[in-house]
Short mmCIF file of C-alpha atoms and ligand atoms in Angstrom, two decimals:
data_model
loop_
_atom_site.label_atom_id
_atom_site.label_comp_id
_atom_site.label_asym_id
_atom_site.label_seq_id
_atom_site.Cartn_x
_atom_site.Cartn_y
_atom_site.Cartn_z
CA MET T 1 0.00 0.00 0.00
CA LEU T 2 1.36 3.42 -1.01
CA GLU T 3 -0.24 6.35 0.79
CA PHE T 4 0.11 9.79 -0.73
CA PRO T 5 -1.87 12.90 0.25
CA GLN T 6 -4.28 12.45 -2.65
CA GLU T 7 -4.03 8.75 -3.44
CA THR T 8 -4.09 5.44 -1.59
CA ILE T 9 -2.55 2.99 -4.02
CA THR T 10 -2.61 -0.78 -3.73
CA ALA T 11 0.23 -2.12 -5.85
CA PHE T 12 2.03 -5.39 -6.50
CA SER T 13 4.63 -6.09 -9.15
CA ILE T 14 7.07 -8.99 -9.38
CA SER T 15 8.39 -9.99 -12.78
CA ALA T 16 6.69 -13.10 -14.24
CA LEU T 17 4.35 -13.39 -11.23
CA ALA T 18 1.93 -10.48 -11.48
CA THR T 19 1.60 -6.71 -11.79
CA TYR T 20 -1.41 -4.65 -10.76
CA VAL T 21 -1.89 -1.13 -9.42
CA LEU T 22 -5.22 0.05 -8.03
CA VAL T 23 -6.00 3.76 -7.61
CA PRO T 24 -9.51 4.05 -6.13
CA GLU T 25 -9.43 7.87 -5.99
CA LEU T 26 -9.08 7.92 -9.78
CA ASN T 27 -11.44 4.99 -10.32
CA CYS T 28 -8.77 3.17 -12.30
CA ALA T 29 -6.29 0.32 -12.34
CA PHE T 30 -3.09 -0.30 -14.28
CA ASP T 31 -2.57 -3.90 -15.45
CA MET T 32 -4.47 -6.87 -14.06
CA GLY T 33 -2.02 -9.70 -13.35
CA GLU T 34 -4.22 -10.54 -10.36
CA CYS T 35 -7.71 -9.29 -9.59
CA LEU T 36 -8.27 -8.39 -5.94
CA MET T 37 -11.84 -7.75 -4.81
CA ASP T 38 -10.77 -4.12 -4.36
CA ALA T 39 -10.17 -3.98 -8.12
CA VAL T 40 -13.70 -4.99 -9.06
CA PRO T 41 -15.40 -1.59 -8.56
CA LEU T 42 -12.80 0.26 -10.67
CA ASP T 43 -14.32 1.31 -13.99
CA HIS T 44 -11.15 2.05 -15.99
CA VAL T 45 -8.42 -0.54 -16.50
CA PHE T 46 -5.29 0.47 -18.41
CA ILE T 47 -3.38 -2.49 -19.84
CA THR T 48 0.23 -1.83 -20.84
CA HIS T 49 0.94 -4.98 -22.86
CA ALA T 50 -0.23 -8.53 -23.38
CA HIS T 51 2.23 -10.53 -21.24
CA GLY T 52 0.33 -12.80 -18.86
CA ASP T 53 1.79 -11.38 -15.66
CA HIS T 54 0.04 -8.09 -16.59
CA THR T 55 -3.22 -9.39 -18.06
CA ARG T 56 -4.01 -12.83 -16.67
CA CYS T 57 -6.97 -11.66 -14.57
CA LEU T 58 -8.50 -9.13 -16.94
CA LEU T 59 -11.28 -11.56 -17.88
CA ARG T 60 -11.82 -12.41 -14.23
CA HIS T 61 -12.36 -8.69 -13.52
CA GLU T 62 -14.89 -8.55 -16.32
CA ALA T 63 -16.67 -11.76 -15.20
CA LEU T 64 -16.89 -10.69 -11.54
CA ARG T 65 -18.52 -7.41 -12.54
CA ARG T 66 -20.97 -9.26 -14.76
CA LEU T 67 -21.85 -11.67 -11.93
CA MET T 68 -22.42 -8.76 -9.59
CA GLY T 69 -24.70 -7.03 -12.07
CA MET T 70 -22.33 -4.09 -12.52
CA ALA T 71 -21.97 -2.09 -15.74
CA PRO T 72 -19.01 -3.23 -17.88
CA ALA T 73 -15.65 -1.60 -17.13
CA THR T 74 -13.52 -0.22 -19.96
CA TYR T 75 -10.24 -1.99 -20.76
CA TYR T 76 -7.74 0.27 -22.55
CA ILE T 77 -5.31 -1.89 -24.53
CA PRO T 78 -2.61 -1.30 -27.17
CA ARG T 79 -4.53 -1.38 -30.46
CA GLN T 80 -2.34 -4.17 -31.90
CA THR T 81 -3.61 -6.51 -29.17
CA GLU T 82 -7.35 -6.07 -29.76
CA GLU T 83 -7.80 -9.13 -31.94
CA GLY T 84 -5.88 -11.32 -29.49
CA PHE T 85 -7.88 -10.16 -26.49
CA LEU T 86 -11.19 -10.62 -28.30
CA GLY T 87 -10.11 -14.13 -29.33
CA LEU T 88 -9.16 -14.91 -25.73
CA ALA T 89 -12.53 -13.70 -24.43
CA GLU T 90 -14.34 -15.78 -27.05
CA ALA T 91 -12.32 -18.92 -26.24
CA TRP T 92 -13.11 -18.47 -22.56
CA ARG T 93 -16.79 -17.94 -23.27
CA LYS T 94 -16.90 -21.24 -25.22
CA LEU T 95 -14.91 -23.07 -22.56
CA GLU T 96 -17.34 -21.95 -19.88
CA ASN T 97 -20.28 -22.70 -22.14
CA VAL T 98 -21.83 -19.26 -21.65
CA ARG T 99 -25.03 -19.25 -23.69
CA ASP T 100 -26.51 -16.02 -22.43
CA LYS T 101 -28.15 -14.28 -25.44
CA ASN T 102 -27.22 -10.96 -23.89
CA TYR T 103 -23.52 -11.84 -23.69
CA ARG T 104 -21.28 -9.07 -24.96
CA PRO T 105 -17.49 -9.29 -25.25
CA PRO T 106 -15.52 -7.21 -22.74
CA ASN T 107 -15.49 -3.52 -23.45
CA PHE T 108 -12.03 -3.15 -24.99
CA HIS T 109 -10.89 0.31 -25.99
CA PRO T 110 -7.91 0.00 -28.36
CA MET T 111 -5.48 2.87 -27.82
CA ALA T 112 -2.88 4.38 -30.13
CA GLU T 113 0.24 6.32 -29.15
CA GLY T 114 -0.70 9.90 -28.39
CA GLU T 115 -4.41 9.15 -27.98
CA VAL T 116 -6.29 10.94 -25.20
CA ILE T 117 -9.38 9.67 -23.39
CA TRP T 118 -11.43 11.38 -20.69
CA LEU T 119 -12.31 9.58 -17.46
CA HIS T 120 -14.41 12.57 -16.47
CA ARG T 121 -14.47 16.31 -17.11
CA GLN T 122 -11.34 16.98 -15.05
CA LEU T 123 -9.32 13.82 -15.59
CA ALA T 124 -7.75 12.75 -18.88
CA ALA T 125 -5.39 9.92 -19.82
CA LYS T 126 -2.85 10.02 -22.62
CA ALA T 127 -1.06 6.97 -24.04
CA PHE T 128 2.57 6.97 -25.17
CA LYS T 129 4.88 4.42 -26.76
CA VAL T 130 6.92 2.11 -24.54
CA ASP T 131 9.81 -0.08 -25.71
CA HIS T 132 9.43 -3.74 -24.77
CA THR T 133 9.42 -7.03 -26.70
CA LEU T 134 5.84 -6.55 -27.94
CA PRO T 135 3.45 -3.61 -28.47
CA SER T 136 3.32 -1.66 -25.24
CA LEU T 137 1.88 1.64 -24.04
CA GLY T 138 2.44 3.81 -21.01
CA TYR T 139 -0.28 6.07 -19.65
CA THR T 140 -0.22 9.50 -18.02
CA LEU T 141 -3.25 10.75 -16.10
CA PHE T 142 -3.75 14.51 -16.07
CA ASP T 143 -5.83 16.70 -13.79
CA VAL T 144 -7.36 19.21 -16.18
CA ARG T 145 -8.24 22.57 -14.63
CA LYS T 146 -9.57 25.88 -15.91
CA LYS T 147 -7.52 28.93 -15.03
CA LEU T 148 -8.46 32.57 -15.63
CA LYS T 149 -6.34 34.19 -18.32
CA ALA T 150 -4.07 36.87 -16.82
CA GLU T 151 -6.08 39.76 -18.29
CA PHE T 152 -9.29 38.55 -16.59
CA GLN T 153 -7.93 37.91 -13.11
CA GLY T 154 -9.63 39.86 -10.35
CA ARG T 155 -12.79 40.56 -12.38
CA PRO T 156 -16.04 40.07 -10.43
CA GLY T 157 -18.09 36.90 -11.02
CA ARG T 158 -20.98 38.90 -12.50
CA GLU T 159 -18.74 40.27 -15.23
CA LEU T 160 -17.33 36.81 -16.02
CA ALA T 161 -20.85 35.38 -16.26
CA GLU T 162 -21.70 38.14 -18.74
CA LEU T 163 -18.58 37.35 -20.77
CA ARG T 164 -19.52 33.69 -20.79
CA ARG T 165 -22.96 34.59 -22.16
CA LYS T 166 -21.25 36.52 -24.94
CA GLY T 167 -19.07 33.52 -25.76
CA VAL T 168 -15.77 35.17 -24.71
CA THR T 169 -13.04 32.70 -23.71
CA PHE T 170 -11.52 33.99 -20.49
CA GLU T 171 -10.00 30.77 -19.20
CA ASP T 172 -7.06 28.59 -20.20
CA GLU T 173 -7.08 24.84 -19.78
CA VAL T 174 -4.17 23.64 -17.64
CA TRP T 175 -3.06 20.00 -17.84
CA LEU T 176 -1.31 18.86 -14.65
CA PRO T 177 0.42 15.48 -15.05
CA ARG T 178 -0.58 13.52 -11.96
CA MET T 179 0.54 9.95 -12.47
CA THR T 180 2.44 8.02 -15.13
CA PHE T 181 2.50 4.27 -15.35
CA ILE T 182 5.15 2.50 -17.43
CA GLY T 183 4.84 -1.29 -17.50
CA ASP T 184 7.72 -3.45 -18.75
CA SER T 185 10.23 -1.35 -20.62
CA THR T 186 13.82 -0.87 -21.65
CA ILE T 187 15.50 2.39 -20.64
CA ASP T 188 14.94 3.72 -24.21
CA THR T 189 11.44 4.82 -23.22
CA LEU T 190 12.84 7.30 -20.68
CA TYR T 191 15.29 8.81 -23.17
CA ARG T 192 12.47 9.43 -25.67
CA GLU T 193 9.37 10.12 -23.53
CA ARG T 194 10.92 12.76 -21.28
CA HIS T 195 7.52 14.21 -20.36
CA VAL T 196 7.09 11.33 -17.88
CA GLY T 197 9.48 13.16 -15.57
CA GLU T 198 6.87 15.88 -14.97
CA SER T 199 4.23 13.61 -13.41
CA ARG T 200 3.81 13.90 -9.66
CA ILE T 201 3.96 10.10 -9.39
CA LEU T 202 5.93 7.83 -11.72
CA PHE T 203 5.97 4.02 -11.85
CA LEU T 204 9.13 2.57 -13.38
CA GLU T 205 10.40 -0.95 -13.80
CA VAL T 206 13.90 -2.14 -12.84
CA THR T 207 13.68 -5.87 -13.37
CA TYR T 208 17.37 -6.76 -13.13
CA LEU T 209 19.98 -5.70 -10.58
CA MET T 210 22.98 -8.02 -10.91
CA GLU T 211 26.05 -7.30 -13.02
CA ASP T 212 25.84 -10.58 -14.99
CA GLU T 213 22.24 -9.93 -16.05
CA ARG T 214 22.78 -7.04 -18.45
CA ASP T 215 22.39 -9.19 -21.57
CA ILE T 216 19.27 -10.91 -20.36
CA ALA T 217 17.74 -7.53 -19.48
CA ARG T 218 18.27 -6.34 -23.08
CA GLN T 219 17.05 -9.60 -24.62
CA ARG T 220 13.85 -9.57 -22.59
CA GLY T 221 13.13 -5.87 -23.08
CA HIS T 222 13.65 -4.84 -19.47
CA THR T 223 15.58 -2.17 -17.55
CA HIS T 224 18.74 -3.08 -15.68
CA LEU T 225 19.78 -1.03 -12.65
CA GLU T 226 22.94 0.02 -14.55
CA ASP T 227 20.71 1.42 -17.34
CA LEU T 228 18.82 3.54 -14.83
CA LEU T 229 22.03 4.76 -13.15
CA ALA T 230 23.46 5.73 -16.56
CA PHE T 231 20.25 7.59 -17.40
CA LEU T 232 20.38 9.50 -14.10
CA ARG T 233 24.00 10.49 -14.82
CA GLU T 234 23.37 11.51 -18.44
CA CYS T 235 20.00 13.21 -17.94
CA PRO T 236 20.01 14.50 -14.34
CA ASP T 237 17.22 17.03 -14.98
CA VAL T 238 14.57 14.78 -16.52
CA LEU T 239 12.95 12.96 -13.59
CA ASN T 240 11.39 15.76 -11.53
CA ASN T 241 8.72 13.53 -9.99
CA GLN T 242 7.77 13.88 -6.33
CA HIS T 243 7.39 10.12 -6.01
CA ILE T 244 9.05 7.41 -8.07
CA ILE T 245 7.95 3.82 -7.55
CA LEU T 246 10.43 1.16 -8.65
CA LYS T 247 8.85 -2.18 -9.37
CA HIS T 248 8.83 -5.48 -11.32
CA PHE T 249 11.98 -6.96 -9.78
CA SER T 250 13.02 -10.43 -10.90
CA MET T 251 11.44 -13.16 -8.80
CA ARG T 252 14.93 -14.59 -8.16
CA TYR T 253 15.75 -11.86 -5.66
CA ASP T 254 14.54 -11.72 -2.11
CA ARG T 255 13.31 -8.55 -0.50
CA ARG T 256 16.48 -7.93 1.49
CA LEU T 257 18.71 -8.18 -1.55
CA ILE T 258 16.56 -5.69 -3.50
CA LEU T 259 16.46 -3.13 -0.69
CA HIS T 260 20.14 -3.52 0.11
CA THR T 261 21.24 -3.17 -3.53
CA LEU T 262 19.09 -0.16 -4.34
CA LYS T 263 19.92 1.67 -1.12
CA HIS T 264 23.62 1.32 -1.84
CA ARG T 265 23.56 2.08 -5.55
CA LEU T 266 20.96 4.79 -6.14
CA PRO T 267 22.08 8.41 -5.70
CA LYS T 268 20.77 9.86 -2.45
CA PRO T 269 18.57 12.65 -3.86
CA PHE T 270 16.88 10.07 -6.09
CA LEU T 271 16.52 7.53 -3.30
CA GLU T 272 14.77 10.10 -1.10
CA ARG T 273 11.86 10.28 -3.59
CA THR T 274 11.83 6.57 -4.32
CA HIS T 275 9.48 3.86 -3.10
CA ILE T 276 10.62 0.32 -3.66
CA LEU T 277 7.81 -2.11 -4.37
CA VAL T 278 8.84 -5.39 -2.74
ZN1 LIG S 1 6.12 -8.25 -16.69
ZN1 LIG S 2 6.35 -7.93 -20.36
#
């Protein structure tokens, strides 16, 4: 459990086992490697990529909501995976012998890089490209606020209401990056998608920590601790996040080894803002 002033996040992420992140305040989840009961009420599920440790319980989420008579959730998926997910849902339906005439496939929303969707009037999500071994997206959630343009500040409400009636635009829309979730990824994503460093909260993977695992990290499309350290040296001004959550460690390591390694290797100013998901 990660408790921030505005969010209470339930998160789990171990490579090959499962990844899921639940954010009840935003009515959303990222990935669905397991489906806790706390995940069931969340209406928006953002899937980063099709590997089983990130998606295995997506259909369980959908089925539990159906059983409970809830409206379907929306599952945002990389657009290249739509056919596969629909095929999976259909195979499962046949296997379970569901003959309900009213059966509908899960509500998949294929997403493209750069696409924006609105969760409500003041909360938007934008997808961006992530480098892994198969099509993968990251997502940034933005608080969207209206702000008076400088020339209208201090004007009384009556006058603004009059301007509104006349169709005058006296407000700017401000997009405040609140949370970015990157699933499995090589370090290349950070070099290209530098905007992720402006989110208040950032989820990053560091699957491998040991010196002899650099090749395997590359081959499997993951980040090695040395990649992250090199990025922090080369681009010290990019990650301005208040909170950085490191996750998706290899299941070979135990908790003590992960904490010990990261506490000794990460630069102190970075470590102070870092939460280690073990
Ligand atoms: Zn994974
Ligand atoms: Zn993966």
